[in-house]
Amino acid sequence: GGAILAKGAAAAQSLLAQPGSDRGFLQARTAQARFYAQAILPEANSIASAITTGAAAATLDATDEAL
């Protein structure tokens, strides 16, 4: 997800300098990657930690038959 968006944004930045480029599309690609990096990635880190901690706690209390 994030790596692909970053590569697309980097390519978009270099294409912006070329005459005849679709500036609106390329600027949108850059803005999309910036939003993802600023808003989604920080949330994903904290959510992943909560999910993995919760999963470990849930399996500790389960019987062998339940797993």
Short mmCIF file of N, CA, C and O in Angstrom, two decimals:
data_model
loop_
_atom_site.label_atom_id
_atom_site.label_comp_id
_atom_site.label_asym_id
_atom_site.label_seq_id
_atom_site.Cartn_x
_atom_site.Cartn_y
_atom_site.Cartn_z
N GLY A 1 0.78 -1.18 0.00
CA GLY A 1 0.00 0.00 0.00
C GLY A 1 0.83 1.26 0.00
O GLY A 1 0.85 1.99 -0.99
N GLY A 2 1.50 1.54 1.09
CA GLY A 2 2.23 2.79 1.22
C GLY A 2 3.42 2.89 0.29
O GLY A 2 3.70 3.96 -0.26
N ALA A 3 4.11 1.78 0.08
CA ALA A 3 5.29 1.79 -0.81
C ALA A 3 4.87 2.08 -2.25
O ALA A 3 5.54 2.84 -2.96
N ILE A 4 3.77 1.50 -2.67
CA ILE A 4 3.30 1.72 -4.04
C ILE A 4 2.86 3.18 -4.21
O ILE A 4 3.15 3.81 -5.23
N LEU A 5 2.17 3.71 -3.22
CA LEU A 5 1.76 5.12 -3.28
C LEU A 5 2.98 6.04 -3.32
O LEU A 5 2.99 7.04 -4.04
N ALA A 6 4.00 5.73 -2.53
CA ALA A 6 5.20 6.55 -2.51
C ALA A 6 5.91 6.52 -3.86
O ALA A 6 6.37 7.56 -4.36
N LYS A 7 6.00 5.35 -4.48
CA LYS A 7 6.62 5.25 -5.80
C LYS A 7 5.83 6.04 -6.83
O LYS A 7 6.39 6.72 -7.69
N GLY A 8 4.51 5.93 -6.76
CA GLY A 8 3.66 6.67 -7.69
C GLY A 8 3.80 8.18 -7.51
O GLY A 8 3.82 8.93 -8.48
N ALA A 9 3.90 8.62 -6.26
CA ALA A 9 4.07 10.05 -5.98
C ALA A 9 5.42 10.55 -6.48
O ALA A 9 5.51 11.65 -7.04
N ALA A 10 6.45 9.75 -6.32
CA ALA A 10 7.77 10.14 -6.80
C ALA A 10 7.77 10.25 -8.32
O ALA A 10 8.33 11.21 -8.89
N ALA A 11 7.15 9.30 -8.98
CA ALA A 11 7.05 9.35 -10.44
C ALA A 11 6.23 10.56 -10.88
O ALA A 11 6.58 11.25 -11.85
N ALA A 12 5.14 10.82 -10.16
CA ALA A 12 4.29 11.96 -10.49
C ALA A 12 5.06 13.27 -10.36
O ALA A 12 4.93 14.16 -11.20
N GLN A 13 5.87 13.38 -9.33
CA GLN A 13 6.66 14.60 -9.12
C GLN A 13 7.60 14.84 -10.29
O GLN A 13 7.75 15.96 -10.76
N SER A 14 8.25 13.79 -10.78
CA SER A 14 9.18 13.98 -11.89
C SER A 14 8.43 14.28 -13.19
O SER A 14 8.93 15.02 -14.03
N LEU A 15 7.24 13.72 -13.36
CA LEU A 15 6.47 13.97 -14.57
C LEU A 15 5.85 15.36 -14.60
O LEU A 15 5.54 15.88 -15.68
N LEU A 16 5.67 15.97 -13.44
CA LEU A 16 5.09 17.31 -13.39
C LEU A 16 5.93 18.33 -14.16
O LEU A 16 5.41 19.32 -14.67
N ALA A 17 7.21 18.10 -14.24
CA ALA A 17 8.11 19.04 -14.91
C ALA A 17 8.03 18.93 -16.44
O ALA A 17 8.49 19.82 -17.14
N GLN A 18 7.45 17.86 -16.93
CA GLN A 18 7.38 17.66 -18.37
C GLN A 18 6.21 18.43 -18.98
O GLN A 18 5.11 18.43 -18.42
N PRO A 19 6.45 19.06 -20.11
CA PRO A 19 5.36 19.78 -20.76
C PRO A 19 4.28 18.81 -21.25
O PRO A 19 4.57 17.69 -21.65
N GLY A 20 3.03 19.24 -21.15
CA GLY A 20 1.92 18.43 -21.62
C GLY A 20 1.46 17.38 -20.63
O GLY A 20 0.60 16.56 -20.94
N SER A 21 2.02 17.38 -19.43
CA SER A 21 1.61 16.38 -18.43
C SER A 21 0.24 16.75 -17.87
O SER A 21 -0.16 17.91 -17.86
N ASP A 22 -0.46 15.76 -17.39
CA ASP A 22 -1.77 15.97 -16.77
C ASP A 22 -1.54 16.42 -15.33
O ASP A 22 -1.49 15.61 -14.41
N ARG A 23 -1.40 17.71 -15.15
CA ARG A 23 -1.02 18.26 -13.84
C ARG A 23 -2.03 17.91 -12.75
O ARG A 23 -1.65 17.59 -11.63
N GLY A 24 -3.31 17.97 -13.07
CA GLY A 24 -4.33 17.66 -12.06
C GLY A 24 -4.20 16.24 -11.55
O GLY A 24 -4.24 15.99 -10.33
N PHE A 25 -4.03 15.29 -12.46
CA PHE A 25 -3.88 13.89 -12.07
C PHE A 25 -2.61 13.68 -11.25
O PHE A 25 -2.63 13.01 -10.21
N LEU A 26 -1.51 14.25 -11.73
CA LEU A 26 -0.23 14.05 -11.05
C LEU A 26 -0.22 14.70 -9.66
O LEU A 26 0.33 14.14 -8.71
N GLN A 27 -0.83 15.86 -9.54
CA GLN A 27 -0.93 16.50 -8.23
C GLN A 27 -1.82 15.70 -7.29
O GLN A 27 -1.55 15.61 -6.09
N ALA A 28 -2.86 15.09 -7.84
CA ALA A 28 -3.73 14.24 -7.02
C ALA A 28 -2.99 13.01 -6.53
O ALA A 28 -3.18 12.58 -5.38
N ARG A 29 -2.14 12.43 -7.37
CA ARG A 29 -1.35 11.27 -6.94
C ARG A 29 -0.44 11.64 -5.77
O ARG A 29 -0.30 10.89 -4.80
N THR A 30 0.17 12.79 -5.86
CA THR A 30 1.05 13.26 -4.79
C THR A 30 0.25 13.53 -3.51
O THR A 30 0.67 13.14 -2.41
N ALA A 31 -0.90 14.17 -3.65
CA ALA A 31 -1.73 14.48 -2.48
C ALA A 31 -2.25 13.20 -1.82
O ALA A 31 -2.32 13.12 -0.59
N GLN A 32 -2.59 12.22 -2.63
CA GLN A 32 -3.09 10.95 -2.09
C GLN A 32 -2.00 10.26 -1.25
O GLN A 32 -2.28 9.78 -0.15
N ALA A 33 -0.80 10.23 -1.76
CA ALA A 33 0.31 9.61 -1.01
C ALA A 33 0.60 10.37 0.27
O ALA A 33 0.84 9.77 1.33
N ARG A 34 0.54 11.70 0.21
CA ARG A 34 0.79 12.52 1.40
C ARG A 34 -0.29 12.25 2.46
O ARG A 34 0.03 12.08 3.64
N PHE A 35 -1.56 12.20 2.04
CA PHE A 35 -2.63 11.92 2.98
C PHE A 35 -2.45 10.55 3.63
O PHE A 35 -2.58 10.40 4.84
N TYR A 36 -2.14 9.55 2.84
CA TYR A 36 -1.94 8.19 3.35
C TYR A 36 -0.82 8.17 4.40
O TYR A 36 -0.98 7.58 5.47
N ALA A 37 0.28 8.84 4.08
CA ALA A 37 1.42 8.86 5.00
C ALA A 37 1.11 9.60 6.29
O ALA A 37 1.57 9.21 7.36
N GLN A 38 0.32 10.67 6.20
CA GLN A 38 0.05 11.49 7.38
C GLN A 38 -1.14 10.99 8.20
O GLN A 38 -1.15 11.14 9.42
N ALA A 39 -2.14 10.39 7.55
CA ALA A 39 -3.37 10.04 8.27
C ALA A 39 -3.56 8.55 8.49
O ALA A 39 -4.02 8.13 9.54
N ILE A 40 -3.21 7.75 7.52
CA ILE A 40 -3.50 6.32 7.60
C ILE A 40 -2.37 5.54 8.28
O ILE A 40 -2.62 4.73 9.17
N LEU A 41 -1.15 5.77 7.87
CA LEU A 41 -0.03 4.99 8.43
C LEU A 41 0.11 5.11 9.94
O LEU A 41 0.31 4.10 10.61
N PRO A 42 0.00 6.30 10.53
CA PRO A 42 0.10 6.37 11.99
C PRO A 42 -1.01 5.56 12.69
O PRO A 42 -0.76 4.90 13.70
N GLU A 43 -2.21 5.60 12.14
CA GLU A 43 -3.31 4.83 12.70
C GLU A 43 -3.05 3.33 12.56
O GLU A 43 -3.33 2.56 13.46
N ALA A 44 -2.54 2.92 11.42
CA ALA A 44 -2.30 1.50 11.16
C ALA A 44 -1.32 0.92 12.17
O ALA A 44 -1.49 -0.21 12.63
N ASN A 45 -0.32 1.69 12.54
CA ASN A 45 0.66 1.23 13.51
C ASN A 45 0.01 0.94 14.86
O ASN A 45 0.24 -0.11 15.48
N SER A 46 -0.80 1.86 15.34
CA SER A 46 -1.42 1.67 16.65
C SER A 46 -2.49 0.57 16.61
O SER A 46 -2.65 -0.19 17.56
N ILE A 47 -3.21 0.48 15.51
CA ILE A 47 -4.22 -0.57 15.38
C ILE A 47 -3.57 -1.95 15.31
O ILE A 47 -4.05 -2.89 15.93
N ALA A 48 -2.47 -2.05 14.56
CA ALA A 48 -1.78 -3.35 14.45
C ALA A 48 -1.31 -3.83 15.81
O ALA A 48 -1.43 -5.02 16.14
N SER A 49 -0.80 -2.92 16.62
CA SER A 49 -0.34 -3.29 17.96
C SER A 49 -1.51 -3.80 18.80
O SER A 49 -1.39 -4.83 19.48
N ALA A 50 -2.64 -3.12 18.75
CA ALA A 50 -3.81 -3.55 19.52
C ALA A 50 -4.33 -4.90 19.04
O ALA A 50 -4.71 -5.75 19.84
N ILE A 51 -4.31 -5.10 17.75
CA ILE A 51 -4.81 -6.36 17.19
C ILE A 51 -3.91 -7.52 17.60
O ILE A 51 -4.40 -8.56 18.04
N THR A 52 -2.61 -7.36 17.46
CA THR A 52 -1.71 -8.47 17.79
C THR A 52 -1.69 -8.76 19.29
O THR A 52 -1.60 -9.90 19.70
N THR A 53 -1.80 -7.73 20.10
CA THR A 53 -1.87 -7.93 21.54
C THR A 53 -3.16 -8.65 21.91
O THR A 53 -3.15 -9.59 22.70
N GLY A 54 -4.26 -8.23 21.32
CA GLY A 54 -5.55 -8.86 21.57
C GLY A 54 -5.57 -10.31 21.12
O GLY A 54 -6.12 -11.17 21.79
N ALA A 55 -4.95 -10.61 19.99
CA ALA A 55 -4.93 -11.98 19.48
C ALA A 55 -4.15 -12.89 20.41
O ALA A 55 -4.56 -14.02 20.69
N ALA A 56 -3.03 -12.41 20.92
CA ALA A 56 -2.23 -13.22 21.84
C ALA A 56 -2.99 -13.48 23.13
O ALA A 56 -2.98 -14.60 23.65
N ALA A 57 -3.66 -12.49 23.64
CA ALA A 57 -4.42 -12.65 24.89
C ALA A 57 -5.59 -13.61 24.68
O ALA A 57 -5.89 -14.41 25.56
N ALA A 58 -6.23 -13.56 23.55
CA ALA A 58 -7.39 -14.42 23.29
C ALA A 58 -6.97 -15.88 23.18
O ALA A 58 -7.68 -16.77 23.66
N THR A 59 -5.83 -16.16 22.60
CA THR A 59 -5.42 -17.55 22.45
C THR A 59 -4.87 -18.13 23.75
O THR A 59 -4.91 -19.32 23.95
N LEU A 60 -4.39 -17.29 24.65
CA LEU A 60 -3.89 -17.80 25.93
C LEU A 60 -5.02 -18.38 26.78
O LEU A 60 -4.80 -19.32 27.53
N ASP A 61 -6.21 -17.81 26.66
CA ASP A 61 -7.33 -18.26 27.46
C ASP A 61 -8.12 -19.40 26.81
O ASP A 61 -8.96 -20.02 27.46
N ALA A 62 -7.86 -19.68 25.56
CA ALA A 62 -8.64 -20.70 24.83
C ALA A 62 -8.13 -22.10 25.17
O ALA A 62 -6.95 -22.33 25.42
N THR A 63 -9.05 -23.04 25.16
CA THR A 63 -8.66 -24.46 25.34
C THR A 63 -8.10 -24.98 24.03
O THR A 63 -8.32 -24.42 22.96
N ASP A 64 -7.42 -26.12 24.10
CA ASP A 64 -6.87 -26.73 22.90
C ASP A 64 -7.96 -27.08 21.90
O ASP A 64 -7.78 -26.98 20.68
N GLU A 65 -9.12 -27.51 22.38
CA GLU A 65 -10.22 -27.88 21.50
C GLU A 65 -10.77 -26.66 20.73
O GLU A 65 -11.21 -26.76 19.62
N ALA A 66 -10.74 -25.50 21.37
CA ALA A 66 -11.26 -24.29 20.74
C ALA A 66 -10.34 -23.81 19.63
O ALA A 66 -10.79 -23.16 18.70
N LEU A 67 -9.07 -24.13 19.73
CA LEU A 67 -8.12 -23.69 18.70
C LEU A 67 -8.16 -24.65 17.57
O LEU A 67 -8.01 -24.48 16.48
#
